[in-house]
Short mmCIF file of C-alpha atoms and ligand atoms in Angstrom, two decimals:
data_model
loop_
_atom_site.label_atom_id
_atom_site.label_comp_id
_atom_site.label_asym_id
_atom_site.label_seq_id
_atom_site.Cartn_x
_atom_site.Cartn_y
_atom_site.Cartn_z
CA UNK A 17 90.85 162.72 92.49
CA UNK A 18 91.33 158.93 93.18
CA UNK A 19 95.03 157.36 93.27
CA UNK A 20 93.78 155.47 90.27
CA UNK A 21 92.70 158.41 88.39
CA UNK A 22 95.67 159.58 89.08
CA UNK A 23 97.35 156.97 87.04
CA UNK A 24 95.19 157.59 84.12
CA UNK A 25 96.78 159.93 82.38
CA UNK A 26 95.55 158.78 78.46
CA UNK A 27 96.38 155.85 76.08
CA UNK A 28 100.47 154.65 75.65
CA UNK A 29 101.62 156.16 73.22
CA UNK A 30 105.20 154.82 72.34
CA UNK A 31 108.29 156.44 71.53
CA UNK A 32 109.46 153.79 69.24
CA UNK A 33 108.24 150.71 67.53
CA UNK A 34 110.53 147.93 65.76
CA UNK A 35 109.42 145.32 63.87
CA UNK A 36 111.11 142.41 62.35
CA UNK A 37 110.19 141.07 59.09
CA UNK A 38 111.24 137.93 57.09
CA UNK A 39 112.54 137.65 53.39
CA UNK A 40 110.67 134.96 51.14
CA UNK A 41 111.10 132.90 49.05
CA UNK A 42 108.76 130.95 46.72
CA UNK A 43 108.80 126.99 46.55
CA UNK A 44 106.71 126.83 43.44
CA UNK A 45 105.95 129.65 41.20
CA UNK A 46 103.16 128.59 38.08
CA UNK A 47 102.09 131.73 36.21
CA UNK A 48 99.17 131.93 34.28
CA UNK A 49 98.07 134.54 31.54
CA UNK A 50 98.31 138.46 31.59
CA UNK A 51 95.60 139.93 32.85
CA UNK A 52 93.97 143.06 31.82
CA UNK A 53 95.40 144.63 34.79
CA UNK A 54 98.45 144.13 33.51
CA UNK A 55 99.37 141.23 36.69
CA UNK A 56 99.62 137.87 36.13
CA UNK A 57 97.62 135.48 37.61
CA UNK A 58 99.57 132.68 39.42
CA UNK A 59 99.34 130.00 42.26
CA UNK A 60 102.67 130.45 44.27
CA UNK A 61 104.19 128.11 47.30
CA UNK A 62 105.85 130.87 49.86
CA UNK A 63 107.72 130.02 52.25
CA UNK A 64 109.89 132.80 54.85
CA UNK A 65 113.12 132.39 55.66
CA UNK A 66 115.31 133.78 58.37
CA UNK A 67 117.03 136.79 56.72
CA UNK A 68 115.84 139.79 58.04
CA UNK A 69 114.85 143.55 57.76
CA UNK A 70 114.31 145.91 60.83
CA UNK A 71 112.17 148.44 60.86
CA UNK A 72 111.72 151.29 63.21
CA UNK A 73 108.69 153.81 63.61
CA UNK A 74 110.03 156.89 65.59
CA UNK A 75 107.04 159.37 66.97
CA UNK A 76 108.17 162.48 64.99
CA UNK A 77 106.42 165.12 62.93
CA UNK A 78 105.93 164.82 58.86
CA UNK A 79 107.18 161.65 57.65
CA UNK A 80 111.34 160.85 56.76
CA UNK A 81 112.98 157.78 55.90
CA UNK A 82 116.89 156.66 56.54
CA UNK A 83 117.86 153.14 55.05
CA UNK A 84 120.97 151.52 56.26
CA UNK A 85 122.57 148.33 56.18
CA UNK A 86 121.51 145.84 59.50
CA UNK A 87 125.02 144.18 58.97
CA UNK A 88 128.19 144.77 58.05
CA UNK A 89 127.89 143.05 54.67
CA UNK A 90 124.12 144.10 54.18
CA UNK A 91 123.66 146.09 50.73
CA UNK A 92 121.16 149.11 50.75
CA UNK A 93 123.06 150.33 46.70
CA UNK A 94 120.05 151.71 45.37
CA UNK A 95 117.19 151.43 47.60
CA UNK A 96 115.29 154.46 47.96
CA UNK A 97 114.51 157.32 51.00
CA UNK A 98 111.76 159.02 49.53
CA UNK A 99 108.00 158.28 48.30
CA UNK A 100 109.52 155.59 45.69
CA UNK A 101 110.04 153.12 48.92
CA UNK A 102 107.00 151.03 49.36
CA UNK A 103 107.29 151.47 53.26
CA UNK A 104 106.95 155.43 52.85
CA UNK A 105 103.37 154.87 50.84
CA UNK A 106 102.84 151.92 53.29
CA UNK A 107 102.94 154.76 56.30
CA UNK A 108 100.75 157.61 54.09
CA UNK A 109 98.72 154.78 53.25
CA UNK A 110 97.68 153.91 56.62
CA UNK A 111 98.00 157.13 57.58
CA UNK A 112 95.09 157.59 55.21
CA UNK A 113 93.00 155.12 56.17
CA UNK A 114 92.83 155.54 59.82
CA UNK A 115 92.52 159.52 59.07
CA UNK A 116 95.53 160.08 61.49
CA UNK A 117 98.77 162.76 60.18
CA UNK A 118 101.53 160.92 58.87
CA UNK A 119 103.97 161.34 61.51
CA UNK A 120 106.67 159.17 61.75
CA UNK A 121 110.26 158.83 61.41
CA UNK A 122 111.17 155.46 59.77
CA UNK A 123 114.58 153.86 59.40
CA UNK A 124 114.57 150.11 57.64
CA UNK A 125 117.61 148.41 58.22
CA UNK A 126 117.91 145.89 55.62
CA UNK A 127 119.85 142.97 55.10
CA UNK A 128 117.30 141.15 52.62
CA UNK A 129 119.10 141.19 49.41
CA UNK A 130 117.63 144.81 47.02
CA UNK A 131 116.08 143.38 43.80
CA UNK A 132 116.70 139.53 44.71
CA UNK A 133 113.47 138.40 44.05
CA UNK A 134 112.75 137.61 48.24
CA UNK A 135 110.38 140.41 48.54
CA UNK A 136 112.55 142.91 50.29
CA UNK A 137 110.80 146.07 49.31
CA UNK A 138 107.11 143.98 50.03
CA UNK A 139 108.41 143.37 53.58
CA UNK A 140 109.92 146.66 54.82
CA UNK A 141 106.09 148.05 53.41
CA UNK A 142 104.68 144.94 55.54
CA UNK A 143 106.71 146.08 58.63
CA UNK A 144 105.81 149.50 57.94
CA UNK A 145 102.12 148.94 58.17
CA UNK A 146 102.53 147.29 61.56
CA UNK A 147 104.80 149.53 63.37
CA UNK A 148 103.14 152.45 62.17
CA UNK A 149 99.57 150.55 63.17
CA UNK A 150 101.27 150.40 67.13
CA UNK A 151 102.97 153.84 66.83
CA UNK A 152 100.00 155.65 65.94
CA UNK A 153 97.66 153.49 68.59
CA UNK A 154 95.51 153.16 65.14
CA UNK A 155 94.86 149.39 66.43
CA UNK A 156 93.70 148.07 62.92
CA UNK A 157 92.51 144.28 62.50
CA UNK A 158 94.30 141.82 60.80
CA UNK A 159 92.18 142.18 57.66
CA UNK A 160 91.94 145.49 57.82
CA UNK A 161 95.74 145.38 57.90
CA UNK A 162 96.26 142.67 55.11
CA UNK A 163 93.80 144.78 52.55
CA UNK A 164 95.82 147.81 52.72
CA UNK A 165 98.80 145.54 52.38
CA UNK A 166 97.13 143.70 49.50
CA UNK A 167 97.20 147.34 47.78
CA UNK A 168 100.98 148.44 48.07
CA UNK A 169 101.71 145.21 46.34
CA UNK A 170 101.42 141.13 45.57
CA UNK A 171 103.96 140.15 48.15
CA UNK A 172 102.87 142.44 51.13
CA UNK A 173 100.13 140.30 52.16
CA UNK A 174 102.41 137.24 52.89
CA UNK A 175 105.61 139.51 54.47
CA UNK A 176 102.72 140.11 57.12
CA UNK A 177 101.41 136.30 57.33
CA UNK A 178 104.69 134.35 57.25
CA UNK A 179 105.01 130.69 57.64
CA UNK A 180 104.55 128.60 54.41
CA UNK A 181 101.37 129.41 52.32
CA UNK A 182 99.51 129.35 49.10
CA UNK A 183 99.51 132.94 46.92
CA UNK A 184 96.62 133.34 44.40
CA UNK A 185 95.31 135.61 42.23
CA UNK A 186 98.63 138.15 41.78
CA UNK A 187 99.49 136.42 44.89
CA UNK A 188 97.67 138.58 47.47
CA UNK A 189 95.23 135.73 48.53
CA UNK A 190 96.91 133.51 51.54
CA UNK A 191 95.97 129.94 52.17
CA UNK A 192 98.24 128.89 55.13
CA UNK A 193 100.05 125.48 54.24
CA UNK A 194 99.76 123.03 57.48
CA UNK A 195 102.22 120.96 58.61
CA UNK A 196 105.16 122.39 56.79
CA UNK A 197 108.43 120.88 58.13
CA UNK A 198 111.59 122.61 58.65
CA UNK A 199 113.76 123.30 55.60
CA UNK A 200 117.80 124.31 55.37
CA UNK A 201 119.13 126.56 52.72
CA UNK A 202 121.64 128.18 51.04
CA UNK A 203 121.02 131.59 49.10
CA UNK A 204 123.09 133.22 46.63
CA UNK A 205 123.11 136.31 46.31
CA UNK A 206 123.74 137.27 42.45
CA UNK A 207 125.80 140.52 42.56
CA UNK A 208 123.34 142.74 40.37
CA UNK A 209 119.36 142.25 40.10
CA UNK A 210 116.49 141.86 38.17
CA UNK A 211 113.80 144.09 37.11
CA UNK A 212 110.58 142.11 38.21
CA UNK A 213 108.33 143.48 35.35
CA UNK A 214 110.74 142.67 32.81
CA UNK A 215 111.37 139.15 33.79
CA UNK A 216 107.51 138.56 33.58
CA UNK A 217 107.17 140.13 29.97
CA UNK A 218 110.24 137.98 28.83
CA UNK A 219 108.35 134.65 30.21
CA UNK A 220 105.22 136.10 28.15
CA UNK A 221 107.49 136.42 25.08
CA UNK A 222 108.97 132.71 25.35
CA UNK A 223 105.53 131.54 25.79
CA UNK A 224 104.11 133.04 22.62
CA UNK A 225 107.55 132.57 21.06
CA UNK A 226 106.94 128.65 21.29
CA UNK A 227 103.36 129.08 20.73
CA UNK A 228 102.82 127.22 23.98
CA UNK A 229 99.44 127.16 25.20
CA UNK A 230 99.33 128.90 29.22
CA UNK A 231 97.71 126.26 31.63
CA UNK A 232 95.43 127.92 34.36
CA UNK A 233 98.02 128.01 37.07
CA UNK A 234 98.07 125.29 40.11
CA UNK A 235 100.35 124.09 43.02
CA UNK A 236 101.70 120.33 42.24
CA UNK A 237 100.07 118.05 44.56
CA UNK A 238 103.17 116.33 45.16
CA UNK A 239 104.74 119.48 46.48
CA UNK A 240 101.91 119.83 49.39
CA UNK A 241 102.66 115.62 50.31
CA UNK A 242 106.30 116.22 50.01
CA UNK A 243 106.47 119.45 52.45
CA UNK A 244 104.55 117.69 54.94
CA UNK A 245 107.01 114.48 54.49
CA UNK A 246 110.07 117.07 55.12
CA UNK A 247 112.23 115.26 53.36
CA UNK A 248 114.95 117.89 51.63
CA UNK A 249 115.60 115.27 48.45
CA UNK A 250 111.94 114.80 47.99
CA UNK A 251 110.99 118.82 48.33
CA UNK A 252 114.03 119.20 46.63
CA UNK A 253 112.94 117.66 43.26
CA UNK A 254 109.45 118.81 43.58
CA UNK A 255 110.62 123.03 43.73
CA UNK A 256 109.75 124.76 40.48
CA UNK A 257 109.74 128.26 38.93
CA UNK A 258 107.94 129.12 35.47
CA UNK A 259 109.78 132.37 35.90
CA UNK A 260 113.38 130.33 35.96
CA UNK A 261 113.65 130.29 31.84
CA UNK A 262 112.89 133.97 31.58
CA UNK A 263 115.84 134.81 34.13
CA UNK A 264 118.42 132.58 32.72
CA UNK A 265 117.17 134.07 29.43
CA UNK A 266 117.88 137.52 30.44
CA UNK A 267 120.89 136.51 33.15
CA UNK A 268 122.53 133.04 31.98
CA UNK A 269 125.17 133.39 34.98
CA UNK A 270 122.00 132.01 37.08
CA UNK A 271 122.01 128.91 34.95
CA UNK A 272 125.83 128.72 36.11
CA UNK A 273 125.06 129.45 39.55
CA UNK A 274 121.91 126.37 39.57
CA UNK A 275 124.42 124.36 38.15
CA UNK A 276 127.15 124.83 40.78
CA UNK A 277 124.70 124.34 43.50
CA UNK A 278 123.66 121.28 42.33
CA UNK A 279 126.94 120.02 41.32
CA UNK A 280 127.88 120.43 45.23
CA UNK A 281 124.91 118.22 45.91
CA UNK A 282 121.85 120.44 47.16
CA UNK A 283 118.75 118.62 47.22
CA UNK A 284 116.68 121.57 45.32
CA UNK A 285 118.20 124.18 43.07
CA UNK A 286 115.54 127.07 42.13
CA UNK A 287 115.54 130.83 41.35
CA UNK A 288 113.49 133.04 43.60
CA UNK A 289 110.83 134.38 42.39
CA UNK A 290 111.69 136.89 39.67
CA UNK A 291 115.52 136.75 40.86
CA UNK A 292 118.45 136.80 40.57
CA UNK A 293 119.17 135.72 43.51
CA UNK A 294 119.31 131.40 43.91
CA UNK A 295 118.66 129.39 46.41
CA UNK A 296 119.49 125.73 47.25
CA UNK A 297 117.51 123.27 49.71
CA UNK A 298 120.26 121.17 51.80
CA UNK A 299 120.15 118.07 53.37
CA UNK A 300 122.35 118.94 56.66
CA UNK A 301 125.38 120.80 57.59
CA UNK A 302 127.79 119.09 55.40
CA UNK A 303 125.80 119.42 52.31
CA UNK A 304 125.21 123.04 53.22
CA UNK A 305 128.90 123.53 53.56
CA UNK A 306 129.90 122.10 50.54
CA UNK A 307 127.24 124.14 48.90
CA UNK A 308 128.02 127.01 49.92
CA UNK A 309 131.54 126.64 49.23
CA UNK A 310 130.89 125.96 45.26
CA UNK A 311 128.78 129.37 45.18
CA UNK A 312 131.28 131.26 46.83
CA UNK A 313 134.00 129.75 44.15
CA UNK A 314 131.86 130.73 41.64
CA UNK A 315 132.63 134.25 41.68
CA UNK A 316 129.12 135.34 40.55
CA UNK A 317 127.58 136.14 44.45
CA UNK A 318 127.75 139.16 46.09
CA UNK A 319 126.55 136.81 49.24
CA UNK A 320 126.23 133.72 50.43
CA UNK A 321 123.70 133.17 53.31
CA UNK A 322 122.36 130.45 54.93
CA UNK A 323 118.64 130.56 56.35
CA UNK A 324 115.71 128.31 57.60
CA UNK A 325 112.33 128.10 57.35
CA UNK A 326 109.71 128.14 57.68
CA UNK A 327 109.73 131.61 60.19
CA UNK A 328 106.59 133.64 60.81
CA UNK A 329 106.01 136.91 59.26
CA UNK A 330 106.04 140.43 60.17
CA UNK A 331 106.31 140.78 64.22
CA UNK A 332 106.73 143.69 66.74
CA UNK A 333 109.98 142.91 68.53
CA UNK A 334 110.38 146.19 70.82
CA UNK A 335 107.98 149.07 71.96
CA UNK A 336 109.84 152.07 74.25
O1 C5P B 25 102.63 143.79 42.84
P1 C5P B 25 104.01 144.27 42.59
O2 C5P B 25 104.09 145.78 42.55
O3 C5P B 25 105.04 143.67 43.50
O4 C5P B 25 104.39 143.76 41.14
C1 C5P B 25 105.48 144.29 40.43
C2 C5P B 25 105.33 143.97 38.95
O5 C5P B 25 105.49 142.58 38.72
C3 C5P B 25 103.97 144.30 38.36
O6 C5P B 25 103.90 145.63 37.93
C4 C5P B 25 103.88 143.33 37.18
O7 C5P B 25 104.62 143.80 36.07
C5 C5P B 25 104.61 142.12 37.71
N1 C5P B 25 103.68 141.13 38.29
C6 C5P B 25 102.87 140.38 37.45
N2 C5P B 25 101.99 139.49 37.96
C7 C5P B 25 101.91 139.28 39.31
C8 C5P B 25 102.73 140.01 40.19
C9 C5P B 25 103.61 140.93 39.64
O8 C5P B 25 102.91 140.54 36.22
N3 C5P B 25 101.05 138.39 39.79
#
């Protein structure tokens, strides 16, 4: 035997994979009709920020699941440990796929606000995909990796991309955005959350309520000049949500909390996504100060965070 044979003693197989995964939020939001899939189609802005979730893949055997909070004031209330969390089917999933056993111990250590609206759920399944991908030495491509995410969910896609891009269809299609400048902001988190489906059926109810005819969904063009300009007052007033009247409707404390923010002077006041949870483009340390201050007087967050972005998506940040 040669000294380099010697060396060869089969692929690495790690111990342990972490990845680190960004929340999102969505600039712009236009929803178009139901479809007979029961999804709605829609042309979405995203755009990930810097709060994170961790997720480890431990070599083990059968599959297990621990959440737990990645800070001290991180909430995990109600987020599940069993099949019901998207990262669990985004492990048998793979597993599936790449005809290996599911074997893998995964803890997700969250500090993405649970039901917020920023996608939590999509990017711990996101992370789960890639760790699980290295752990298992199942070495999928990109696509292949962004078609099984496409099928947990409409968010997973982007937790893997990152950045700031353009969702279509039920929001699984990604069209990177160029050029996007750097953006401050302040998020409130709304102590309780929404139920996604619901706050889609009660925008479908408004609409037929006011008999208003649904336009095909589109992105403003003045949101794509204005993100390139980077100007916070200019983004600020081109941010919308067709979602936003369906979750004061069923939450009116968000109208409070949009208020507030803008009161204090934020450049952009928006829900995210479904919601609850708000968030408020600032123009500078000051403004985000005084921002954040009004939210916290409030008395309606259970948080108050501050994050950037654009931040890229889903990335492997330790292999032992
Ligand atoms: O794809 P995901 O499982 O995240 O979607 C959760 C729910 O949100 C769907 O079951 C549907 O009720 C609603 N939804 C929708 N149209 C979309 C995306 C989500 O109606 N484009």
């Amino acid at each position: 035997m040669t000294a380099l044979e010697d060396w060869d003693d089969g692929p690495f197989r790690p111990e342990a994979v972490t990845v680190r995964v960004p929340a999102k939020i969505n600039l712009s939001l236009s929803v178009g009709p139901l479809r007979p899939d029961g999804y709605h189609e829609l042309v979405t802005v995203f755009h990930a920020v810097s709060l994170y979730d961790e997720i480890v893949a431990r070599a083990a055997r059968g599959l297990s699941l621990t959440v737990e909070p990645l800070r001290r004031d991180s909430d995990v209330a109600g987020v599940p440990d069993d099949e019901h969390n998207l990262a669990w089917r985004a492990a048998l999933l793979l597993a599936e796929y790449a005809r290996v056993e599911p074997d893998v111990r995964l803890t997700i250590r969250k500090d993405i606000p649970v039901a917020g609206g920023m996608a939590g759920g999509s990017a711990d399944a996101a992370a789960a995909l890639l760790a699980c991908d290295r752990l298992w030495g199942t070495g999928l491509r990109r696509d292949e990796l962004h078609d099984l995410a496409a099928r947990l969910g409409s968010d997973v896609p982007f937790a893997l991309h990152g950045g700031t891009a353009i969702g279509s269809g039920r929001g699984e299609h990604i069209t990177p955005v160029l050029a996007a400048a750097g953006l401050e902001w302040v998020i409130a988190v709304y102590d309780g959350g929404l139920s996604t489906p619901k706050v889609f059926e009660t925008c479908d109810t408004r609409r037929r309520r006011d008999s208003r005819e649904i336009p095909e969904p589109s992105v403003h063009p003045d949101l794509m000049t204005t993100l390139r300009s980077g100007d916070a007052l200019r983004v600020g007033a081109a941010l919308y949500n067709d979602l936003q009247p369906a979750a004061i409707e069923l939450l009116p404390e968000i109208g409070d909390l949009l208020e507030a923010g803008r009161a204090a002077g934020a450049a952009g006041a928006l829900v995210s996504g479904s919601g609850p949870t708000t968030v408020f483009l600032v123009d500078g340390p000051v403004s985000a100060a005084e921002v954040e201050e009004q939210l916290r007087a409030s008395g309606l967050c259970r948080a108050v965070r501050r994050a950037r972005g654009p931040v890229p998506g889903a990335l492997v940040s330790n292999v032992r």
